[in-house]
Amino acid sequence: MTESKELQVKDKQAVATPAEQTRPGPVFTPVVDIFETENEIRLLADMPGVKPEDLNIDLRDDILTIIGDVQPWEAAGEADLLVEYEIGRFYRQFTLAETIDQDRIEAKLADGVLNLTLPKHAKATPRKITVATA
Amino acid sequence: MVISRNFFFPGWTRGSFFDELGRMQQQMVRLSEALQPRVFSRPTAGVFPAVNLTEDKDNYYLRAELPGVKSDALEIQVTGRNLSVSGERVIDTEGDGVRYHRREREGGKFSRIIGLPTDIDAEKVSAKLENGILTIQVPKAETAKPKQISVK
């Protein structure tokens, strides 16, 4: 990544979620980086405004779902002068090809970035099973 | 040609025929807009970061989404009525031996100046960065605050 690169504004992408919304408001796709090492899959997602307690990560049948609820951060008595972005929930789903060791999934949320570590299942290592004699 | 069309559609002159085409085209455009997924396109300055500016009686609040930006990588300055926000978003590069599946997050430098509508109290501007949201609270100058005038 070049150092001198200027950041460009990108519109947040609104999504239509497969499940119907019970709460009104837009839903956005967080931008992500996903990369894989030998032992784990790491996922970084930009979710500004999501507090750790409002983040919901679900892994079921190889489908990883990330939902981030956002509490509006503007106080009620404030009047809009300029609105360049919308505030809304974040939602994204991935299908994982690798089997994941569900017990060791780690999630960190710092500065509005979710850092998810999904360790791959240890390969079925050959293990000698000794039969205990009664 | 035109004459024969006028024969079949007596109400249409040449002009109204093209008017009708134009109307149909407009309807097609409207229809295709309605079918497209909802994407927010707002009048923005096109400069990163996108900001929302709100006000109450005493303050302006400027908020920007800056996930992954550390507070020491941010520089905020006040000059007159202008608020300047600049900084850099650093995306850590992972070591060798990783395979990227998605790479959507972008890093880079940014700089933006936002002009506020009234005079401000530059001494009391405060900023905080929380959960990737930058909030700058800008108190209005005493002269810019609304005065309640009682009617006798």
Coordinates of C-alpha atoms in Angstrom, one line a residue:
Chain A
M1 CA 0.0 0.0 0.0
T2 CA 1.5 3.3 -1.0
E3 CA 2.0 5.8 1.7
S4 CA 0.9 8.9 -0.2
K5 CA -2.5 7.6 -1.3
E6 CA -5.4 9.9 -0.7
L7 CA -8.5 8.5 0.7
Q8 CA -11.6 8.8 -1.4
V9 CA -15.1 9.0 -0.2
K10 CA -17.1 5.9 -0.8
D11 CA -20.8 5.7 -0.3
K12 CA -21.9 3.2 2.2
Q13 CA -23.6 0.3 0.4
A14 CA -27.1 -0.4 1.6
V15 CA -28.2 -4.0 1.5
A16 CA -31.5 -5.8 1.4
T17 CA -31.3 -8.4 4.1
P18 CA -32.8 -11.8 3.5
A19 CA -34.7 -11.5 6.8
E20 CA -37.3 -8.9 7.2
Q21 CA -36.4 -6.0 9.4
T22 CA -38.3 -5.5 12.6
R23 CA -36.6 -2.1 13.1
P24 CA -36.8 0.6 10.5
G25 CA -33.7 2.2 9.1
P26 CA -31.1 1.4 6.5
V27 CA -28.8 -1.6 6.7
F28 CA -25.2 -1.3 5.4
T29 CA -22.6 -3.7 4.2
P30 CA -19.4 -3.3 6.2
V31 CA -16.2 -3.3 4.1
V32 CA -14.0 -6.2 5.0
D33 CA -10.5 -7.6 4.6
I34 CA -10.4 -11.4 4.8
F35 CA -7.2 -13.3 4.8
E36 CA -6.0 -16.7 5.5
T37 CA -2.9 -18.1 7.1
E38 CA -2.1 -21.7 7.6
N39 CA -3.9 -22.0 10.9
E40 CA -6.6 -19.4 10.8
I41 CA -8.9 -17.1 8.9
R42 CA -8.8 -13.5 9.9
L43 CA -11.5 -11.0 9.2
L44 CA -11.4 -7.3 9.6
A45 CA -14.5 -5.3 9.2
D46 CA -15.1 -1.5 9.4
M47 CA -18.1 -1.0 11.7
P48 CA -17.9 2.6 12.9
G49 CA -20.3 3.3 15.8
V50 CA -20.9 -0.3 16.8
K51 CA -20.3 -0.9 20.5
P52 CA -19.1 -4.3 21.6
E53 CA -22.4 -5.2 23.3
D54 CA -24.3 -4.4 20.1
L55 CA -22.2 -6.7 17.9
N56 CA -23.6 -10.1 17.1
I57 CA -21.4 -12.8 15.4
D58 CA -23.0 -16.1 14.5
L59 CA -21.5 -19.1 12.9
R60 CA -23.9 -21.8 11.9
D61 CA -23.5 -24.4 9.1
D62 CA -20.5 -22.7 7.7
I63 CA -22.4 -19.4 7.4
L64 CA -20.8 -16.6 9.3
T65 CA -23.2 -13.7 10.0
I66 CA -22.0 -10.4 11.4
I67 CA -24.6 -8.0 12.6
G68 CA -23.7 -4.7 14.2
D69 CA -26.4 -2.6 15.7
V70 CA -25.8 1.1 15.9
Q71 CA -27.3 3.4 18.4
P72 CA -27.8 6.8 16.7
W73 CA -25.1 9.0 18.1
E74 CA -26.9 12.3 17.5
A75 CA -28.8 13.7 20.3
A76 CA -32.5 14.3 19.8
G77 CA -32.4 18.1 20.1
E78 CA -29.9 18.6 17.3
A79 CA -30.9 20.0 13.9
D80 CA -29.2 18.7 10.8
L81 CA -27.1 21.2 8.8
L82 CA -25.3 18.9 6.5
V83 CA -25.8 15.1 6.1
E84 CA -23.3 13.3 4.1
Y85 CA -23.7 9.8 5.5
E86 CA -26.5 7.7 6.9
I87 CA -26.4 5.9 10.2
G88 CA -27.6 2.3 10.1
R89 CA -27.0 -1.2 11.1
F90 CA -24.3 -3.4 9.6
Y91 CA -25.0 -6.8 8.2
R92 CA -22.9 -9.2 6.2
Q93 CA -22.9 -12.9 5.7
F94 CA -20.1 -15.2 4.4
T95 CA -19.9 -18.9 3.6
L96 CA -16.8 -20.4 5.0
A97 CA -15.1 -23.2 3.1
E98 CA -12.9 -24.3 5.9
T99 CA -14.1 -26.0 9.0
I100 CA -13.7 -23.7 11.9
D101 CA -13.0 -24.5 15.5
Q102 CA -15.9 -22.8 17.0
D103 CA -14.7 -22.9 20.5
R104 CA -11.6 -20.8 19.8
I105 CA -13.2 -18.0 17.8
E106 CA -11.9 -14.7 19.0
A107 CA -13.5 -11.3 18.3
K108 CA -12.1 -7.9 19.2
L109 CA -13.6 -4.6 18.5
A110 CA -11.4 -1.6 18.7
D111 CA -11.8 1.9 17.1
G112 CA -14.8 0.7 15.1
V113 CA -13.0 -2.2 13.5
L114 CA -13.9 -5.7 14.2
N115 CA -11.1 -8.2 14.3
L116 CA -12.2 -11.7 14.0
T117 CA -10.0 -14.7 14.3
L118 CA -11.4 -18.0 13.1
P119 CA -9.0 -20.8 13.8
K120 CA -9.2 -23.8 11.4
H121 CA -9.9 -27.1 12.9
A122 CA -6.8 -29.0 13.7
K123 CA -6.4 -31.7 11.1
A124 CA -7.5 -35.1 12.3
T125 CA -4.2 -36.0 13.6
P126 CA -3.6 -39.8 13.8
R127 CA -3.9 -40.7 17.4
K128 CA -3.1 -44.1 18.9
I129 CA -5.9 -45.3 21.0
T130 CA -5.0 -47.6 23.7
V131 CA -7.6 -50.0 24.8
A132 CA -7.8 -50.2 28.5
T133 CA -8.1 -53.7 29.6
A134 CA -10.6 -54.3 32.3
Chain B
M1 CA -44.2 9.2 -43.5
V2 CA -45.4 11.7 -41.0
I3 CA -48.5 12.2 -42.9
S4 CA -49.3 8.5 -42.9
R5 CA -48.7 8.4 -39.1
N6 CA -51.0 11.3 -38.7
F7 CA -53.5 9.3 -40.7
F8 CA -53.4 6.5 -38.1
F9 CA -53.0 8.7 -35.1
P10 CA -55.0 11.7 -36.0
G11 CA -54.3 13.5 -32.7
W12 CA -50.5 13.4 -33.2
T13 CA -48.6 16.0 -34.9
R14 CA -44.9 15.5 -35.4
G15 CA -44.1 17.4 -32.3
S16 CA -46.4 15.6 -30.0
F17 CA -45.2 12.2 -31.2
F18 CA -41.7 13.1 -30.0
D19 CA -43.1 14.5 -26.8
E20 CA -44.8 11.1 -26.2
L21 CA -41.4 9.4 -26.9
G22 CA -39.8 11.7 -24.4
R23 CA -42.5 10.9 -21.8
M24 CA -42.0 7.2 -22.3
Q25 CA -38.3 7.5 -21.9
Q26 CA -38.8 9.4 -18.6
Q27 CA -41.0 6.7 -17.4
M28 CA -38.4 4.0 -18.3
V29 CA -35.8 5.9 -16.4
R30 CA -38.0 6.3 -13.4
L31 CA -38.8 2.6 -13.5
S32 CA -35.2 1.5 -13.7
E33 CA -34.4 3.8 -10.8
A34 CA -37.1 2.2 -8.8
L35 CA -35.8 -1.3 -9.5
Q36 CA -32.2 -0.5 -8.6
P37 CA -31.1 -1.3 -5.0
R38 CA -31.2 1.7 -2.8
V39 CA -27.9 3.5 -2.8
F40 CA -27.6 6.7 -0.9
S41 CA -26.2 9.4 -3.2
R42 CA -26.2 12.6 -1.4
P43 CA -24.8 15.9 -2.3
T44 CA -21.3 15.6 -0.7
A45 CA -18.2 17.5 -1.1
G46 CA -16.5 14.4 -2.3
V47 CA -13.7 14.8 0.2
F48 CA -12.9 12.2 2.8
P49 CA -14.2 11.9 5.4
A50 CA -17.9 12.3 4.9
V51 CA -19.2 14.4 7.7
N52 CA -22.6 15.1 9.3
L53 CA -23.0 18.5 10.8
T54 CA -25.7 19.3 13.4
E55 CA -26.4 22.1 15.7
D56 CA -28.2 22.9 18.9
K57 CA -28.6 26.1 20.7
D58 CA -25.0 26.4 21.9
N59 CA -22.9 24.1 19.8
Y60 CA -22.2 22.7 16.4
Y61 CA -21.4 19.0 16.3
L62 CA -19.3 17.6 13.5
R63 CA -19.2 13.8 13.2
A64 CA -17.3 11.6 10.9
E65 CA -16.9 7.9 10.6
L66 CA -13.2 7.1 10.9
P67 CA -12.9 3.4 11.8
G68 CA -9.4 2.2 12.6
V69 CA -8.0 5.7 12.9
K70 CA -6.0 6.3 16.0
S71 CA -6.4 9.6 17.8
D72 CA -2.7 10.4 17.6
A73 CA -3.0 10.1 13.8
L74 CA -5.6 12.9 13.7
E75 CA -5.0 16.6 13.5
I76 CA -7.7 19.1 14.1
Q77 CA -7.3 22.8 13.7
V78 CA -9.5 25.8 14.0
T79 CA -8.9 28.9 11.9
G80 CA -11.6 31.6 12.1
R81 CA -14.8 29.8 11.2
N82 CA -13.0 26.9 9.5
L83 CA -12.4 23.6 11.0
S84 CA -9.7 21.5 9.5
V85 CA -9.5 17.7 10.0
S86 CA -6.6 15.8 8.6
G87 CA -4.9 12.6 9.3
E88 CA -4.0 9.2 8.0
R89 CA -5.6 5.9 8.2
V90 CA -3.1 3.1 8.3
I91 CA -4.1 -0.4 7.3
D92 CA -1.6 -2.9 8.7
T93 CA -0.1 -5.1 6.0
E94 CA 0.0 -8.7 7.0
G95 CA 3.2 -10.7 6.7
D96 CA 4.1 -13.1 3.9
G97 CA 2.3 -16.4 3.7
V98 CA -1.2 -15.0 4.0
R99 CA -3.7 -15.3 1.3
Y100 CA -6.2 -12.5 0.8
H101 CA -9.8 -13.3 0.0
R102 CA -11.2 -9.8 0.3
R103 CA -9.4 -6.5 0.4
E104 CA -11.9 -3.8 0.6
R105 CA -10.6 -1.6 3.4
E106 CA -8.5 1.3 2.3
G107 CA -5.9 3.3 4.0
G108 CA -4.4 6.7 3.1
K109 CA -4.1 10.3 4.0
F110 CA -7.0 12.7 4.2
S111 CA -7.6 16.3 4.8
R112 CA -10.7 18.3 4.9
I113 CA -11.8 21.8 5.8
I114 CA -15.3 22.5 6.9
G115 CA -16.6 26.1 7.1
L116 CA -19.1 26.7 9.8
P117 CA -22.0 29.1 9.3
T118 CA -21.3 31.4 12.3
D119 CA -18.5 32.6 14.5
I120 CA -17.3 30.0 16.9
D121 CA -15.5 29.9 20.2
A122 CA -12.1 28.5 19.1
E123 CA -10.8 28.1 22.6
K124 CA -13.5 25.6 23.7
V125 CA -13.6 23.2 20.7
S126 CA -13.3 19.7 21.9
A127 CA -13.0 16.4 20.0
K128 CA -13.3 12.8 20.9
L129 CA -12.9 9.6 19.0
E130 CA -15.1 6.7 20.1
N131 CA -15.8 3.4 18.4
G132 CA -14.5 4.8 15.2
I133 CA -16.7 7.9 15.3
L134 CA -15.0 11.3 15.5
T135 CA -17.1 13.9 17.3
I136 CA -16.0 17.5 17.3
Q137 CA -18.0 19.8 19.5
V138 CA -17.7 23.4 18.5
P139 CA -19.3 26.0 20.8
K140 CA -20.9 28.9 19.0
A141 CA -19.6 32.4 19.8
E142 CA -21.7 34.4 22.2
T143 CA -22.7 36.7 19.4
A144 CA -23.9 33.8 17.3
K145 CA -26.2 32.3 19.9
P146 CA -29.9 33.0 19.6
K147 CA -31.2 35.6 22.0
Q148 CA -34.6 35.2 23.5
I149 CA -36.4 38.5 23.2
S150 CA -39.4 38.9 25.5
V151 CA -42.4 40.8 24.2
K152 CA -43.7 43.4 26.7

